[in-house]
Amino acid sequence: MLTNRQFYGGRPTPLIAQDLLGRQLTYQGPHGLVGGLIVEVEAYLGVTDTASHAYGGRRTGYTAALYGPPGTIYIYQIRSYYCFDVVVQPVGEPQGILIRALEPTVNPDQLYQNRPVMGVNLTNGPGKLMQALGIADRKLDGQSLQTSPLTIDLTTRRLPRHIAVSRRIGVNRAKADGDRPLRYYVAGNPYVSKTKRAEWDRSGHGWQVS
DNA sequence: CTCCCGATAGGCT
DNA sequence: GCCTATCGGGAGC
C-alpha cells in the first residue's frame, strides 16, 4: 500500500529523485492501463531554486498543488504540452520531481495509439510521455497518487546499473541554479531524453542484471 | 556535442 | 507585453 511517508521518508529531494528511477508508473486511462519504468527525473528544490515554479515562495492558483502533501500530483502546461511533477516534501514545502522519461512496459500498443511515433521518441521527454499516457489536461492536478488513476508503484523497483547526473534541461542557465546537477537518469537506457552516444554500454538498457 | 529558431498555450505582472 | 521545467528541426564545431 502506497503511503505519503514512502514519498518522503525524511530524505532530501535529490535522493528521492534517484530512488524513483526504476519504479513503474501507470495510468488507468479510458483505453486501459498504460505505463512504463521511470528512467529519467529532475529535482526542483522549491523556494530557493531559481528554476522552480515556487521560487521565492511564488504561490498562485496554478502552482498551488506544489504546496500539498507528498504524493501530490502537479501538472503544468508549457506550450501545447503537459508535464508531471510528484510533490515529495511535507505540506508547505513546494519541492517536486519532474518525470522526464519512461521505458514503455505496460500496453505499449496503446501508448503508441496515443502518440503515434515510433521507437524511443514515444516517451523520451516530459511532454512526450504525457501524450503517450493519454493525459492532455490538468484534471489530475492536485490529486494524490494514492487515489488517482495515475500512480507509481513504490513496492518494487528495477535497479539501475548506474545513475548518471547532469544539469537540468531547458532551464535558464544564466540564473543562479541554472547549472546545478539535479537531473538523474538510468545511464545507457535508450529511452532517456537527449541521450549522449556511447556513454555507457547499452546492453541491458542500463538495468542491473538479476 | 552545442546553440538557435519557430510554433504555440496560457499564466502572470 | 513578457515569460517559459517543450518539441522538432537545423546549423555549426
CSV table of C-alpha atoms (C1' of nucleotides) in Angstrom, one decimal:
chain,number,residue,atom,x,y,z
A,1,MET,CA,0.0,0.0,0.0
A,2,LEU,CA,1.3,3.4,-1.0
A,3,THR,CA,1.8,5.9,1.7
A,4,ASN,CA,2.7,9.5,1.8
A,5,ARG,CA,5.6,8.6,4.0
A,6,GLN,CA,7.1,6.5,1.2
A,7,PHE,CA,7.4,9.5,-1.0
A,8,TYR,CA,9.2,11.5,1.6
A,9,GLY,CA,10.8,9.4,4.3
A,10,GLY,CA,12.6,12.4,5.7
A,11,ARG,CA,15.0,12.3,2.8
A,12,PRO,CA,16.2,15.2,0.7
A,13,THR,CA,14.6,15.6,-2.7
A,14,PRO,CA,17.6,14.7,-4.8
A,15,LEU,CA,17.8,11.3,-3.0
A,16,ILE,CA,14.1,10.7,-3.6
A,17,ALA,CA,14.5,11.6,-7.2
A,18,GLN,CA,17.2,8.9,-7.7
A,19,ASP,CA,15.0,6.4,-5.8
A,20,LEU,CA,12.2,6.9,-8.3
A,21,LEU,CA,14.4,5.6,-11.1
A,22,GLY,CA,13.3,2.1,-12.0
A,23,ARG,CA,9.8,2.4,-10.4
A,24,GLN,CA,6.8,1.6,-12.5
A,25,LEU,CA,4.4,4.5,-13.3
A,26,THR,CA,0.9,3.5,-14.5
A,27,TYR,CA,-2.2,5.4,-15.7
A,28,GLN,CA,-5.6,3.8,-15.8
A,29,GLY,CA,-6.9,5.6,-18.8
A,30,PRO,CA,-10.1,5.4,-20.9
A,31,HIS,CA,-8.4,2.7,-23.1
A,32,GLY,CA,-7.0,0.6,-20.3
A,33,LEU,CA,-3.9,0.5,-18.1
A,34,VAL,CA,-0.7,2.0,-19.7
A,35,GLY,CA,2.7,2.7,-18.2
A,36,GLY,CA,6.4,2.3,-18.0
A,37,LEU,CA,9.5,2.3,-15.9
A,38,ILE,CA,10.8,5.7,-14.8
A,39,VAL,CA,14.2,6.2,-16.4
A,40,GLU,CA,14.8,10.0,-16.1
A,41,VAL,CA,13.9,12.6,-13.5
A,42,GLU,CA,14.8,16.1,-12.4
A,43,ALA,CA,14.7,17.6,-8.9
A,44,TYR,CA,13.2,21.1,-8.3
A,45,LEU,CA,14.1,22.4,-4.8
A,46,GLY,CA,11.3,24.9,-4.2
A,47,VAL,CA,11.5,28.4,-2.8
A,48,THR,CA,15.3,28.7,-3.0
A,49,ASP,CA,15.7,27.2,-6.5
A,50,THR,CA,15.6,29.7,-9.3
A,51,ALA,CA,14.4,27.1,-11.8
A,52,SER,CA,11.4,26.1,-9.6
A,53,HIS,CA,7.8,27.3,-10.2
A,54,ALA,CA,7.8,28.0,-6.5
A,55,TYR,CA,10.9,30.1,-6.5
A,56,GLY,CA,10.7,32.9,-3.9
A,57,GLY,CA,7.6,31.4,-2.4
A,58,ARG,CA,5.6,32.0,-5.5
A,59,ARG,CA,2.2,30.6,-4.9
A,60,THR,CA,-0.8,31.1,-7.2
A,61,GLY,CA,-3.8,29.0,-8.1
A,62,TYR,CA,-1.7,27.5,-10.8
A,63,THR,CA,1.1,26.3,-8.6
A,64,ALA,CA,-0.9,25.5,-5.5
A,65,ALA,CA,-0.5,21.8,-5.9
A,66,LEU,CA,3.2,22.1,-5.2
A,67,TYR,CA,2.4,23.1,-1.7
A,68,GLY,CA,0.4,19.9,-1.0
A,69,PRO,CA,1.5,16.8,0.9
A,70,PRO,CA,4.0,14.3,-0.5
A,71,GLY,CA,2.5,12.2,-3.3
A,72,THR,CA,0.5,15.2,-4.7
A,73,ILE,CA,0.4,15.4,-8.5
A,74,TYR,CA,1.4,18.7,-10.0
A,75,ILE,CA,0.5,19.1,-13.7
A,76,TYR,CA,1.5,22.1,-15.6
A,77,GLN,CA,1.3,23.1,-19.3
A,78,ILE,CA,4.1,24.5,-21.4
A,79,ARG,CA,3.2,25.5,-25.0
A,80,SER,CA,0.9,22.7,-26.1
A,81,TYR,CA,2.4,20.0,-23.8
A,82,TYR,CA,1.6,18.9,-20.3
A,83,CYS,CA,4.3,17.8,-17.7
A,84,PHE,CA,4.0,16.0,-14.5
A,85,ASP,CA,5.7,16.5,-11.1
A,86,VAL,CA,5.5,14.5,-7.9
A,87,VAL,CA,5.5,16.6,-4.7
A,88,VAL,CA,7.8,14.8,-2.2
A,89,GLN,CA,8.2,17.0,0.9
A,90,PRO,CA,5.8,17.9,3.7
A,91,VAL,CA,2.9,20.3,3.3
A,92,GLY,CA,4.1,23.9,2.5
A,93,GLU,CA,7.5,22.7,1.2
A,94,PRO,CA,7.0,23.0,-2.6
A,95,GLN,CA,9.7,20.7,-3.8
A,96,GLY,CA,8.9,18.5,-6.8
A,97,ILE,CA,10.4,15.8,-9.0
A,98,LEU,CA,9.7,16.1,-12.8
A,99,ILE,CA,9.2,12.8,-14.5
A,100,ARG,CA,11.1,13.2,-17.8
A,101,ALA,CA,11.2,9.8,-19.5
A,102,LEU,CA,9.7,6.3,-19.4
A,103,GLU,CA,10.7,2.9,-20.8
A,104,PRO,CA,7.3,1.5,-22.0
A,105,THR,CA,6.3,-1.7,-20.2
A,106,VAL,CA,2.5,-1.7,-19.8
A,107,ASN,CA,0.4,-1.8,-23.0
A,108,PRO,CA,3.0,-0.3,-25.4
A,109,ASP,CA,0.4,-0.7,-28.2
A,110,GLN,CA,-1.9,1.7,-26.5
A,111,LEU,CA,0.9,4.2,-25.8
A,112,TYR,CA,1.6,4.1,-29.5
A,113,GLN,CA,-2.1,4.7,-30.3
A,114,ASN,CA,-2.0,7.8,-28.1
A,115,ARG,CA,1.2,9.1,-29.6
A,116,PRO,CA,1.9,7.5,-33.0
A,117,VAL,CA,5.7,8.0,-33.0
A,118,MET,CA,8.0,5.0,-33.4
A,119,GLY,CA,10.8,4.0,-31.2
A,120,VAL,CA,12.4,5.8,-28.3
A,121,ASN,CA,10.7,9.1,-29.2
A,122,LEU,CA,7.5,7.6,-27.9
A,123,THR,CA,8.3,8.5,-24.3
A,124,ASN,CA,11.7,10.2,-24.1
A,125,GLY,CA,10.6,13.6,-22.8
A,126,PRO,CA,8.2,15.0,-20.2
A,127,GLY,CA,5.7,16.3,-22.7
A,128,LYS,CA,6.0,13.2,-24.9
A,129,LEU,CA,5.3,10.7,-22.1
A,130,MET,CA,2.2,12.5,-21.1
A,131,GLN,CA,0.9,12.4,-24.7
A,132,ALA,CA,1.7,8.7,-24.8
A,133,LEU,CA,-0.1,8.1,-21.5
A,134,GLY,CA,-3.1,9.9,-22.9
A,135,ILE,CA,-3.1,12.8,-20.4
A,136,ALA,CA,-3.9,16.1,-22.1
A,137,ASP,CA,-5.4,18.3,-19.4
A,138,ARG,CA,-4.9,19.3,-15.8
A,139,LYS,CA,-7.7,17.3,-14.3
A,140,LEU,CA,-5.3,15.3,-12.1
A,141,ASP,CA,-3.5,18.4,-10.8
A,142,GLY,CA,-3.7,18.5,-7.0
A,143,GLN,CA,-4.8,14.9,-6.7
A,144,SER,CA,-2.9,12.2,-4.7
A,145,LEU,CA,-1.0,9.4,-6.5
A,146,GLN,CA,-2.6,7.2,-3.9
A,147,THR,CA,-6.1,7.7,-5.1
A,148,SER,CA,-5.8,8.9,-8.7
A,149,PRO,CA,-5.7,6.7,-11.9
A,150,LEU,CA,-2.1,7.9,-12.2
A,151,THR,CA,0.2,6.2,-9.7
A,152,ILE,CA,3.7,5.0,-9.0
A,153,ASP,CA,4.4,1.5,-7.6
A,154,LEU,CA,6.9,2.1,-4.7
A,155,THR,CA,6.8,-1.5,-3.5
A,156,THR,CA,9.1,-2.8,-6.2
A,157,ARG,CA,12.0,-1.5,-8.3
A,158,ARG,CA,14.2,-2.4,-11.2
A,159,LEU,CA,17.6,-1.3,-10.2
A,160,PRO,CA,19.7,0.9,-12.5
A,161,ARG,CA,23.2,-0.3,-13.1
A,162,HIS,CA,24.5,3.3,-13.0
A,163,ILE,CA,22.7,6.5,-12.2
A,164,ALA,CA,24.0,9.4,-14.4
A,165,VAL,CA,23.8,13.1,-13.3
A,166,SER,CA,23.7,16.3,-15.4
A,167,ARG,CA,22.3,19.8,-15.3
A,168,ARG,CA,18.6,20.2,-15.9
A,169,ILE,CA,17.3,20.5,-19.4
A,170,GLY,CA,15.6,23.7,-20.6
A,171,VAL,CA,16.3,25.8,-17.5
A,172,ASN,CA,17.8,29.3,-17.8
A,173,ARG,CA,21.5,28.7,-17.2
A,174,ALA,CA,22.2,32.4,-16.5
A,175,LYS,CA,20.3,32.2,-13.3
A,176,ALA,CA,21.9,31.0,-10.0
A,177,ASP,CA,20.7,27.4,-10.0
A,178,GLY,CA,20.8,27.0,-13.8
A,179,ASP,CA,23.7,24.6,-13.9
A,180,ARG,CA,23.1,22.6,-10.8
A,181,PRO,CA,23.4,18.8,-11.4
A,182,LEU,CA,19.8,17.8,-10.5
A,183,ARG,CA,18.9,15.7,-13.4
A,184,TYR,CA,19.2,11.9,-12.9
A,185,TYR,CA,18.8,9.1,-15.4
A,186,VAL,CA,19.5,5.5,-16.0
A,187,ALA,CA,22.8,5.5,-17.7
A,188,GLY,CA,22.6,3.7,-21.1
A,189,ASN,CA,18.9,3.4,-21.2
A,190,PRO,CA,17.7,4.2,-24.8
A,191,TYR,CA,14.5,6.0,-23.6
A,192,VAL,CA,16.4,8.8,-21.8
A,193,SER,CA,15.9,12.2,-23.5
A,194,LYS,CA,18.9,13.7,-25.4
A,195,THR,CA,20.9,10.6,-24.8
A,196,LYS,CA,24.6,11.0,-25.2
A,197,ARG,CA,26.0,8.5,-27.6
A,198,ALA,CA,28.0,5.5,-26.3
A,199,GLU,CA,28.4,7.0,-22.8
A,200,TRP,CA,27.8,3.5,-21.4
A,201,ASP,CA,27.4,0.1,-22.7
A,202,ARG,CA,23.8,-0.1,-23.6
A,203,SER,CA,23.4,-3.8,-23.3
A,204,GLY,CA,20.6,-4.5,-20.8
A,205,HIS,CA,19.2,-1.0,-21.3
A,206,GLY,CA,21.2,0.2,-18.2
A,207,TRP,CA,19.4,-2.1,-15.7
A,208,GLN,CA,21.2,-4.3,-13.3
A,209,VAL,CA,21.4,-8.0,-14.2
A,210,SER,CA,19.5,-10.1,-11.8
B,1,DC,C1',28.3,17.6,-28.9
B,2,DT,C1',26.3,22.9,-28.7
B,3,DC,C1',23.4,26.5,-29.6
B,4,DC,C1',19.2,28.6,-32.0
B,5,DC,C1',14.8,29.1,-34.1
B,6,DG,C1',9.7,28.7,-34.9
B,7,DA,C1',5.3,27.0,-33.5
B,8,DT,C1',2.5,27.7,-30.0
B,9,DA,C1',-0.8,27.8,-25.0
B,10,DG,C1',-1.6,30.1,-21.1
B,11,DG,C1',-0.3,32.4,-16.7
B,12,DC,C1',1.2,36.5,-14.7
B,13,DT,C1',2.8,41.5,-13.7
C,1,DG,C1',3.5,42.5,-23.3
C,2,DC,C1',6.7,39.0,-21.4
C,3,DC,C1',8.0,34.8,-19.7
C,4,DT,C1',8.6,29.6,-20.1
C,5,DA,C1',10.8,22.8,-16.2
C,6,DT,C1',8.7,21.6,-24.7
C,7,DC,C1',9.3,19.7,-29.2
C,8,DG,C1',11.2,19.1,-33.6
C,9,DG,C1',14.3,20.5,-36.9
C,10,DG,C1',18.6,22.7,-38.4
C,11,DA,C1',23.3,24.7,-38.4
C,12,DG,C1',28.0,24.6,-37.0
C,13,DC,C1',32.0,23.0,-34.3
